[in-house]
XYZ file of C-alpha atoms in Angstrom:
638
model
C -7.580 -30.406 -10.000
C -10.041 -33.170 -9.095
C -9.873 -32.327 -5.391
C -10.399 -28.587 -5.822
C -13.353 -29.125 -8.131
C -15.067 -31.831 -6.090
C -18.500 -30.989 -4.588
C -19.208 -30.333 -0.910
C -22.197 -29.682 1.345
C -22.919 -27.542 4.384
C -26.365 -27.861 5.942
C -27.959 -28.910 2.675
C -26.239 -26.206 0.598
C -24.331 -27.773 -2.271
C -20.942 -26.334 -3.198
C -19.954 -27.045 -6.798
C -16.273 -26.880 -5.841
C -14.103 -25.982 -2.841
C -13.326 -22.370 -3.782
C -14.686 -19.505 -1.691
C -14.238 -15.787 -2.240
C -13.754 -14.486 1.317
C -15.102 -11.080 2.395
C -12.307 -8.847 1.146
C -13.263 -5.189 1.482
C -13.832 -3.300 -1.760
C -15.276 -0.062 -0.313
C -17.033 0.410 -3.667
C -19.847 1.697 -1.480
C -21.573 5.069 -1.196
C -21.020 7.190 1.881
C -23.435 5.881 4.462
C -23.220 2.271 3.308
C -25.336 2.373 0.154
C -24.829 -0.169 -2.619
C -23.867 1.166 -6.056
C -23.897 -0.266 -9.572
C -20.106 -0.589 -9.180
C -20.617 -2.781 -6.112
C -23.058 -5.061 -7.900
C -20.839 -5.366 -10.975
C -17.834 -6.161 -8.763
C -19.621 -9.121 -7.171
C -21.219 -10.216 -10.421
C -17.760 -10.528 -12.000
C -16.386 -12.506 -9.065
C -19.369 -14.890 -8.950
C -19.241 -15.435 -12.709
C -15.633 -16.600 -12.502
C -16.544 -19.961 -11.034
C -16.118 -20.004 -7.219
C -18.606 -22.079 -5.251
C -19.416 -19.311 -2.763
C -18.936 -15.551 -2.657
C -18.980 -13.912 0.780
C -19.829 -10.228 0.561
C -17.463 -7.912 2.395
C -17.991 -7.008 6.042
C -21.266 -5.174 6.659
C -21.491 -3.114 9.831
C -24.291 -4.050 12.231
C -24.271 -0.624 13.903
C -23.271 2.946 12.903
C -20.455 3.126 15.449
C -19.102 -0.203 14.172
C -17.894 1.031 10.781
C -14.216 1.391 9.836
C -14.911 3.724 6.913
C -17.747 5.917 5.690
C -17.602 3.732 2.579
C -18.124 0.482 4.435
C -21.230 -1.539 3.598
C -23.899 -1.525 6.320
C -26.702 -3.818 7.393
C -27.969 -1.932 10.433
C -31.249 -0.745 8.927
C -34.036 -2.269 6.840
C -33.431 0.331 4.129
C -30.161 -1.505 3.333
C -31.970 -4.695 2.341
C -32.814 -3.647 -1.201
C -29.206 -2.902 -2.179
C -27.892 -6.015 -0.475
C -30.555 -8.084 -2.235
C -29.249 -6.843 -5.589
C -25.809 -8.200 -4.684
C -27.204 -11.547 -3.496
C -29.155 -11.834 -6.760
C -26.090 -10.976 -8.852
C -24.046 -13.635 -7.062
C -26.712 -16.338 -7.312
C -27.608 -15.644 -10.940
C -23.959 -16.039 -11.872
C -23.639 -19.478 -10.357
C -22.298 -18.947 -6.822
C -23.766 -19.273 -3.343
C -24.423 -15.789 -1.937
C -23.061 -15.278 1.577
C -22.380 -12.205 3.693
C -20.189 -11.204 6.625
C -21.513 -9.159 9.557
C -19.116 -7.053 11.566
C -18.454 -4.485 14.267
C -15.096 -2.688 14.475
C -15.124 -2.068 18.214
C -12.042 -0.092 19.240
C -10.397 -0.623 15.852
C -11.855 2.438 14.151
C -10.982 6.150 14.321
C -13.209 8.387 16.434
C -13.260 10.882 13.538
C -15.021 8.272 11.377
C -17.775 7.375 13.867
C -17.989 10.803 15.590
C -17.707 9.318 19.073
C -15.437 7.194 21.252
C -15.082 3.668 19.864
C -16.656 0.837 21.854
C -14.375 -1.800 23.393
C -14.435 -4.682 25.865
C -12.044 -2.878 28.231
C -10.408 0.473 28.788
C -7.623 -0.451 26.359
C -7.105 1.626 23.227
C -6.312 0.191 19.836
C -2.475 0.089 19.715
C -2.296 1.566 16.215
C -5.245 3.981 16.112
C -4.930 5.007 19.773
C -7.359 7.449 21.363
C -9.882 6.970 24.170
C -12.417 4.149 24.060
C -15.695 3.432 25.821
C -15.858 0.054 27.593
C -19.130 -1.758 26.966
C -21.549 -2.333 29.812
C -23.494 -5.579 30.153
C -26.558 -3.798 28.741
C -24.488 -2.450 25.870
C -23.285 -5.953 25.084
C -26.847 -7.268 24.989
C -27.857 -4.435 22.679
C -25.092 -5.474 20.283
C -26.132 -9.136 20.447
C -29.547 -7.955 19.256
C -27.969 -5.841 16.492
C -25.959 -8.791 15.182
C -29.072 -10.994 15.191
C -31.187 -8.305 13.519
C -28.501 -7.919 10.863
C -28.629 -11.673 10.278
C -32.385 -11.505 9.731
C -31.882 -8.732 7.171
C -29.208 -10.808 5.448
C -31.557 -13.755 5.050
C -34.322 -11.454 3.814
C -31.889 -10.025 1.241
C -31.336 -13.527 -0.102
C -28.009 -14.630 1.393
C -27.705 -18.375 2.062
C -24.957 -18.192 4.693
C -23.852 -15.629 7.268
C -20.309 -15.239 8.500
C -19.651 -13.564 11.840
C -16.416 -11.566 11.796
C -14.604 -12.702 14.919
C -11.076 -12.056 13.652
C -8.451 -9.386 12.899
C -8.812 -7.441 16.135
C -12.378 -6.236 15.596
C -14.965 -6.176 18.384
C -15.752 -9.875 18.755
C -12.069 -10.710 18.433
C -11.322 -8.080 21.076
C -13.556 -9.949 23.495
C -11.951 -13.311 22.696
C -8.365 -12.231 23.353
C -6.564 -11.444 26.604
C -4.582 -8.934 24.527
C -7.634 -6.655 24.438
C -10.016 -8.033 27.090
C -9.131 -7.513 30.755
C -12.704 -7.526 32.053
C -13.395 -9.087 35.446
C -17.101 -9.820 34.920
C -18.791 -12.697 33.069
C -17.502 -11.433 29.700
C -13.811 -11.659 30.603
C -11.228 -13.714 32.409
C -11.591 -17.354 31.418
C -11.934 -18.664 27.885
C -15.617 -19.270 28.538
C -16.054 -15.698 29.769
C -14.221 -14.153 26.831
C -16.198 -16.318 24.409
C -19.572 -15.511 25.973
C -20.305 -12.491 23.738
C -19.620 -14.457 20.547
C -21.594 -17.461 21.775
C -24.603 -15.307 22.642
C -24.530 -13.805 19.133
C -24.431 -17.257 17.545
C -27.269 -18.595 19.712
C -29.473 -15.555 19.079
C -28.960 -15.795 15.313
C -29.799 -19.496 15.396
C -32.856 -18.725 17.511
C -34.142 -16.233 14.927
C -33.131 -18.016 11.718
C -33.459 -21.659 12.734
C -31.003 -24.460 13.411
C -30.453 -25.301 9.736
C -29.450 -21.826 8.560
C -25.629 -22.023 8.198
C -23.357 -19.752 10.206
C -19.636 -19.339 9.604
C -17.284 -17.838 12.171
C -14.021 -16.157 11.164
C -11.305 -16.309 13.803
C -7.719 -15.138 14.124
C -6.387 -18.428 15.424
C -3.055 -16.719 16.116
C -2.504 -13.033 16.845
C 1.293 -12.979 17.279
C 1.175 -10.429 20.122
C 1.730 -10.777 23.891
C -1.341 -12.420 25.484
C -2.801 -12.838 22.016
C -4.719 -15.864 20.819
C -2.876 -19.086 20.034
C -4.147 -22.035 18.022
C -4.724 -24.144 21.144
C -6.716 -21.378 22.825
C -8.660 -20.728 19.621
C -9.615 -24.392 19.414
C -11.081 -24.196 22.932
C -13.003 -21.067 21.884
C -14.309 -22.748 18.753
C -15.505 -25.793 20.666
C -17.753 -23.471 22.674
C -18.975 -21.817 19.484
C -19.676 -25.176 17.807
C -21.881 -26.059 20.757
C -23.572 -22.654 20.379
C -24.335 -23.436 16.736
C -21.637 -22.439 14.219
C -21.514 -24.687 11.154
C -18.173 -23.761 9.564
C -15.076 -21.806 10.567
C -12.678 -19.658 8.541
C -9.217 -19.792 10.121
C -7.289 -16.548 9.682
C -4.694 -14.745 11.838
C -3.449 -11.397 13.074
C -4.909 -8.155 14.371
C -4.274 -4.448 13.844
C -0.863 -4.734 15.519
C 0.203 -7.605 13.241
C -1.374 -6.713 9.858
C 1.176 -8.776 7.931
C -0.725 -11.860 9.126
C -4.051 -10.468 7.888
C -2.911 -9.589 4.375
C 0.353 -11.415 3.837
C 2.942 -9.703 1.592
C 5.404 -11.292 -0.837
C 7.857 -12.164 1.920
C 5.502 -14.716 3.445
C 5.200 -18.186 2.027
C 2.091 -19.347 0.212
C -0.657 -20.931 2.322
C 1.139 -19.733 5.464
C -1.930 -20.242 7.685
C -2.912 -23.706 6.477
C -1.162 -25.538 9.306
C -3.260 -23.714 11.895
C -6.399 -24.473 9.853
C -5.392 -28.141 9.853
C -4.969 -28.160 13.634
C -8.470 -26.718 13.953
C -9.837 -29.275 11.499
C -8.345 -32.132 13.498
C -9.990 -30.838 16.694
C -13.485 -29.979 15.390
C -16.315 -31.850 13.683
C -17.359 -28.974 11.416
C -15.966 -27.881 8.022
C -12.902 -25.652 8.001
C -12.024 -22.918 5.492
C -8.339 -22.109 4.997
C -7.172 -18.628 4.006
C -3.875 -16.752 3.617
C -1.716 -16.427 0.471
C -3.625 -19.114 -1.421
C -3.276 -17.459 -4.806
C -3.150 -20.267 -7.359
C -5.177 -23.412 -8.117
C -2.289 -25.839 -7.550
C -1.753 -24.687 -3.965
C -5.513 -24.780 -3.357
C -5.872 -28.269 -4.818
C -3.024 -29.584 -2.676
C -4.653 -28.233 0.492
C -7.861 -30.118 -0.248
C -6.011 -33.256 -1.417
C -3.975 -33.368 1.799
C -7.087 -32.965 3.951
C -5.762 -29.748 5.505
C -9.111 -27.970 4.990
C -12.516 -28.547 3.449
C -12.748 -25.239 1.577
C -10.119 -22.742 0.412
C -10.592 -18.981 0.519
C -8.961 -17.205 -2.416
C -9.361 -13.471 -1.890
C -6.679 -11.429 -3.601
C -6.316 -14.184 -6.195
C -9.893 -13.595 -7.353
C -9.365 -9.851 -7.299
C -6.407 -10.327 -9.649
C -8.310 -12.746 -11.878
C -11.993 -13.372 -11.165
C -11.967 -16.051 -13.885
C -9.284 -18.134 -12.143
C -11.633 -21.021 -11.187
C -13.079 -21.290 -14.684
C -9.635 -21.108 -16.294
C -8.216 -23.717 -13.912
C -11.120 -26.097 -14.479
C -10.656 -25.777 -18.242
C -6.886 -26.314 -17.958
C -6.081 -22.783 -19.190
C -3.420 -22.246 -16.539
C -1.201 -20.028 -18.720
C -4.032 -17.518 -18.932
C -4.410 -16.993 -15.186
C -3.474 -13.507 -13.995
C -1.889 -14.448 -10.666
C -1.914 -12.289 -7.542
C 1.677 -11.313 -6.710
C 0.973 -10.375 -3.061
C 2.196 -6.815 -3.613
C -0.583 -5.560 -1.301
C -1.439 -2.751 -3.701
C -5.067 -3.632 -2.960
C -4.662 -2.888 0.748
C -2.576 0.207 0.095
C -5.230 1.600 -2.249
C -7.941 1.036 0.366
C -6.023 2.984 2.995
C -4.769 5.742 0.683
C -7.659 6.068 -1.769
C -10.560 4.542 0.124
C -11.294 1.941 -2.556
C -9.925 -1.326 -3.895
C -7.433 -1.361 -6.788
C -5.007 -3.983 -8.107
C -1.577 -3.737 -9.712
C -1.998 -6.706 -12.054
C -5.721 -6.229 -12.786
C -6.617 -2.673 -13.841
C -10.284 -3.658 -14.228
C -10.775 -4.267 -10.497
C -13.209 -1.656 -9.223
C -13.391 -0.175 -12.731
C -15.507 -2.863 -14.366
C -17.954 -0.253 -15.654
C -15.277 2.249 -16.692
C -12.957 -0.110 -18.586
C -14.731 -2.222 -21.185
C -13.045 -4.266 -23.890
C -15.472 -4.036 -26.792
C -14.760 -4.863 -30.411
C -13.354 -1.885 -32.322
C -15.734 -0.405 -34.890
C -12.871 0.204 -37.314
C -9.696 -1.935 -37.034
C -6.495 0.110 -37.132
C -2.819 -0.550 -37.493
C -1.334 0.152 -34.071
C 2.362 0.485 -33.332
C 3.433 0.050 -29.711
C 6.991 1.102 -28.890
C 8.153 -0.448 -25.621
C 7.503 -3.903 -24.205
C 7.207 -3.076 -20.516
C 4.031 -3.619 -18.464
C 2.204 -0.618 -19.941
C 3.121 -1.334 -23.543
C 2.286 -5.029 -23.215
C -1.114 -4.309 -21.724
C -1.952 -1.739 -24.393
C -0.815 -4.119 -27.124
C -2.785 -7.232 -26.247
C -5.953 -5.357 -25.288
C -5.897 -3.418 -28.563
C -5.304 -6.676 -30.447
C -8.138 -8.376 -28.579
C -10.429 -5.626 -29.865
C -9.477 -6.414 -33.462
C -6.624 -3.998 -34.181
C -3.500 -5.026 -36.087
C -0.842 -4.492 -33.429
C 2.934 -4.405 -33.861
C 5.089 -4.150 -30.725
C 8.729 -3.011 -30.843
C 11.111 -3.666 -27.946
C 14.819 -2.872 -28.052
C 15.645 -5.605 -25.502
C 15.689 -9.269 -26.580
C 12.845 -10.101 -24.174
C 9.508 -8.583 -23.174
C 8.834 -7.242 -19.702
C 10.716 -3.961 -19.374
C 11.463 -2.974 -15.784
C 9.477 -5.987 -14.560
C 12.444 -8.154 -15.574
C 15.014 -6.678 -13.138
C 12.164 -5.873 -10.751
C 11.420 -9.567 -10.278
C 15.005 -10.675 -9.617
C 14.962 -10.187 -5.849
C 14.059 -13.461 -4.122
C 10.927 -12.184 -2.415
C 9.669 -10.646 -5.693
C 10.014 -13.774 -7.837
C 6.242 -14.062 -8.116
C 6.243 -10.914 -10.256
C 7.508 -13.186 -13.010
C 3.980 -14.607 -13.217
C 2.830 -11.158 -14.364
C 5.466 -11.116 -17.109
C 4.356 -14.618 -18.145
C 0.693 -13.591 -18.208
C 1.361 -10.500 -20.318
C 3.512 -12.438 -22.770
C 0.849 -15.141 -23.075
C -1.861 -12.562 -23.791
C 0.306 -10.979 -26.479
C 0.707 -14.419 -28.058
C -2.974 -15.390 -27.765
C -4.243 -12.192 -29.366
C -1.814 -12.144 -32.259
C 0.378 -9.162 -31.435
C 3.359 -9.178 -33.783
C 6.479 -8.619 -31.682
C 9.767 -7.192 -32.968
C 12.329 -7.920 -30.237
C 15.865 -6.583 -30.149
C 14.639 -3.767 -32.388
C 14.998 -0.136 -31.301
C 12.243 1.695 -33.139
C 12.978 5.209 -34.400
C 10.986 7.940 -36.063
C 12.147 6.461 -39.371
C 10.675 3.096 -38.361
C 7.347 4.742 -37.659
C 7.441 6.563 -40.990
C 8.222 3.324 -42.810
C 5.481 1.273 -41.082
C 2.962 4.118 -41.386
C 0.573 3.081 -38.547
C -2.759 4.696 -37.757
C -1.844 5.015 -34.081
C 1.441 5.051 -32.158
C 1.578 4.169 -28.456
C 4.816 5.224 -26.808
C 5.711 3.117 -23.798
C 9.461 3.555 -23.959
C 9.850 3.516 -20.207
C 12.548 5.263 -18.248
C 16.235 5.249 -17.447
C 18.040 5.583 -14.094
C 18.868 9.060 -12.852
C 22.582 9.729 -12.348
C 23.154 12.549 -9.857
C 25.499 15.333 -11.038
C 28.307 14.732 -8.551
C 32.050 14.466 -8.929
C 33.130 10.923 -9.759
C 29.793 9.728 -11.170
C 31.638 8.335 -14.215
C 34.096 6.206 -12.207
C 34.211 2.411 -12.776
C 33.043 1.830 -9.200
C 29.605 3.249 -10.089
C 26.740 1.095 -11.342
C 22.952 1.357 -11.532
C 20.283 -0.588 -9.704
C 19.058 -2.404 -12.817
C 22.567 -3.595 -13.636
C 22.827 -5.109 -10.157
C 19.441 -6.817 -10.381
C 20.207 -8.144 -13.868
C 23.511 -9.601 -12.671
C 25.589 -7.279 -14.839
C 27.429 -5.435 -12.067
C 29.752 -8.195 -10.916
C 30.563 -9.188 -7.345
C 31.405 -6.829 -4.526
C 32.898 -6.969 -1.041
C 31.035 -3.874 0.198
C 28.288 -1.970 -1.598
C 26.991 1.511 -0.920
C 23.518 2.190 -2.269
C 22.667 5.817 -2.947
C 18.912 6.120 -2.422
C 16.800 4.466 0.235
C 13.432 4.356 -1.480
C 11.647 1.183 -2.557
C 14.225 0.371 -5.249
C 17.215 1.031 -3.012
C 15.781 -1.213 -0.296
C 15.057 -3.986 -2.781
C 18.579 -3.810 -4.185
C 19.989 -3.862 -0.647
C 17.964 -6.986 0.111
C 19.184 -8.602 -3.122
C 22.841 -7.847 -2.394
C 22.590 -8.793 1.289
C 21.542 -12.325 0.295
C 25.216 -12.928 -0.564
C 26.223 -11.965 2.971
C 28.321 -8.984 1.896
C 28.074 -5.659 3.773
C 25.630 -3.068 2.450
C 25.099 0.574 3.403
C 22.077 2.599 2.277
C 22.530 6.384 2.044
C 19.257 8.330 2.036
C 18.631 12.098 2.123
C 15.266 11.756 3.869
C 14.775 10.835 7.552
C 13.062 7.565 6.657
C 14.079 4.486 4.672
C 11.554 2.949 2.260
C 9.037 5.740 2.615
C 7.339 4.967 -0.708
C 6.859 1.266 0.029
C 3.479 -0.247 0.818
C 3.128 -0.172 4.627
C 3.026 -3.898 5.412
C 5.755 -4.737 2.914
C 7.936 -1.941 4.315
C 7.482 -3.261 7.845
C 8.793 -6.710 6.934
C 11.462 -5.534 4.487
C 13.035 -3.127 6.982
C 12.973 -5.875 9.621
C 14.772 -8.283 7.286
C 17.338 -5.700 6.237
C 18.140 -5.070 9.893
C 18.455 -8.807 10.510
C 21.022 -8.912 7.705
C 22.971 -6.041 9.290
C 22.306 -3.601 6.439
C 23.414 -0.166 7.611
C 21.006 2.772 7.210
C 22.441 6.250 6.904
C 19.510 8.653 6.736
C 19.590 12.438 6.352
C 22.843 12.162 4.400
C 23.513 13.219 0.816
C 26.134 12.059 -1.651
C 28.903 14.652 -2.070
C 31.553 12.891 -4.124
C 32.429 9.442 -5.450
C 36.000 8.196 -5.107
C 37.735 5.072 -6.397
C 37.299 3.299 -3.077
C 34.015 4.701 -1.759
C 31.910 7.811 -1.333
C 31.972 11.050 0.594
C 28.615 11.855 2.208
C 27.399 14.957 4.030
C 25.126 14.845 7.064
C 22.319 17.288 7.861
C 24.689 19.187 10.181
C 27.119 19.767 7.299
C 29.773 17.299 8.466
C 31.287 15.162 5.722
C 32.777 11.701 6.091
C 33.829 8.772 3.931
C 32.227 5.347 3.463
C 34.604 2.851 1.951
C 33.166 0.568 -0.735
C 34.167 -1.170 -3.936
C 30.745 -0.681 -5.548
C 28.457 2.364 -5.570
C 24.905 1.585 -6.679
C 22.790 4.526 -7.850
C 19.101 4.124 -6.977
C 17.862 7.704 -6.657
C 15.088 7.444 -9.209
C 14.258 7.260 -12.893
C 13.628 9.731 -15.708
C 11.106 9.333 -18.530
C 12.614 8.411 -21.864
C 11.304 11.105 -24.220
C 13.923 10.674 -26.907
C 11.631 9.911 -29.867
C 8.364 11.367 -28.591
C 8.683 14.795 -30.189
C 10.058 13.352 -33.422
C 7.045 11.077 -33.883
C 4.571 13.811 -32.988
C 6.204 16.036 -35.581
C 5.403 13.425 -38.242
C 1.700 14.000 -37.549
C 0.731 10.561 -36.229
C -1.927 10.042 -33.572
C 0.317 9.430 -30.580
C -0.404 8.282 -27.036
C 2.167 8.230 -24.230
C 1.867 5.861 -21.264
C 3.828 4.525 -18.314
C 7.270 5.762 -17.367
C 7.522 7.483 -20.740
C 4.804 9.850 -19.485
C 6.449 10.293 -16.098
C 8.165 7.978 -13.615
C 5.472 5.858 -12.005
C 4.618 2.378 -10.825
C 3.817 -0.707 -12.864
C 0.251 -0.424 -11.573
C -0.256 2.977 -13.223
C 1.404 1.821 -16.446
C -0.813 -1.256 -16.655
C -3.929 0.842 -16.032
C -2.931 3.370 -18.691
C -2.213 0.550 -21.115
C -5.652 -0.940 -20.495
C -7.326 2.433 -20.918
C -5.546 3.295 -24.176
C -5.786 -0.224 -25.564
C -9.495 -0.279 -24.815
C -10.352 3.068 -26.419
C -8.297 3.568 -29.590
């Protein structure tokens, strides 16, 4: 790790290592852009984990430039006080405080900003759609002033570096790219014309803050759309911006039409944007920051060692484990809670309006979930060694309780074990490893291959029982369900279902799609039968986009709006929405229609009078994220 933890300098600012927390949106912000105690605690935790620099999430320079009512803002002097509290929290915990300034342009809904979004040209955002208002030359100059005024506020708030958001299809990026800029005046056409807006912003900020104040520029070096930016074109753009005054560049990718390149899911290889960062580094004389699926210290160290970049941005990795840098520096690699690129963080932002994490239940809940020493140690019995039970067990043990965990399988992990078998989900095994290591470190006594019963509870006589017995696959009540041709999704993923020439999967949700991907790796035909009109409807959006694409590439057949009618020895009979029934021949029928909570000993234990808590799939079928959160909550309060 000597490369990752070597010092660096930018304009006189000393970096203690090469790790940067990039401006990943938390939206732990009040409506109207106000900073909360949650916001401050979020950044304090990240800074205290050991990165050299923490860049605060994108702050809007103008009211019509926000993407959410919960986005941070820097468009008024009244914002300075709250922003200053964040800068102070970052600095006092050992990191360089930096901030990103931003304008959404056309990439925001009109219902959020209560007007038509601004844009370089009369081209709507391809995903949000709706009318836009092309900027006039005067309007552009007004925005140059707003960016510069925001920069002045940032310095006054105590930030040592400002990053201009010129990536991901937002306003500045819209000007840079022929994909979104078809202007015919001095702000369009040539590379110089399309870069003019960005260059004027950089020069005006330098004019107001001085030549030595460092400015970073974030660019989508590749957009992966027709007429979108390429690395070569981005290098020409950056050369203009270096002359204008930028001091460092963060090399990202993608826009709203290609979000998988902004927040890369499990399918995409680690450090997938480093090659483009390296091309930029070879062409420019300023430091380069790499970003994109850099989620562990070994990958980060290799990037620096190979000279591919000067700094590495670890975003989701520091959401999953803010202490990653400190743990890596101390050699405590087994204790790192690794990001698994499930994109739960992005999904939670879009669906809940705030940042959450599957592997780290404390993210965004730092004030709610505290792990304080228990006033009175208790004997705690945890039944079930899945993600929820494991989390409850080690957190309770960390607080001083005497914890005994019972798991009927010979290994810990529960549904995470078959859930991590598919090739693209292998990284989920790091979560199993982390949970097992925490159980070991905190002295949880594990009883594996032991199916606990009410009699076991009575014999052990604990103070508290936590039931995390998980779930079991649902078997639909249809004729032939007991035939040898039938198997369940977990049997397939665990390698217990044998080989097949043609599989039919009943159920096209997340699990059915994952099983189809797993089977299709062997090259054998697969058909998914789904009652709903859409395959993979409960998958995270970006992951679904890539998974469906890959299933189609592998010739997996989708049969939507069909229900299973009967199972035969050599296939299934299915009924379409119009009532017509037909046969699909297959030598294996995989049931993946859902799971049921396993309540079998719940009532028996309650009847014995023990304090009992139920979490995870034992409570109701739910995701690993919910089970881990519930485990943390129960483990931290009993």
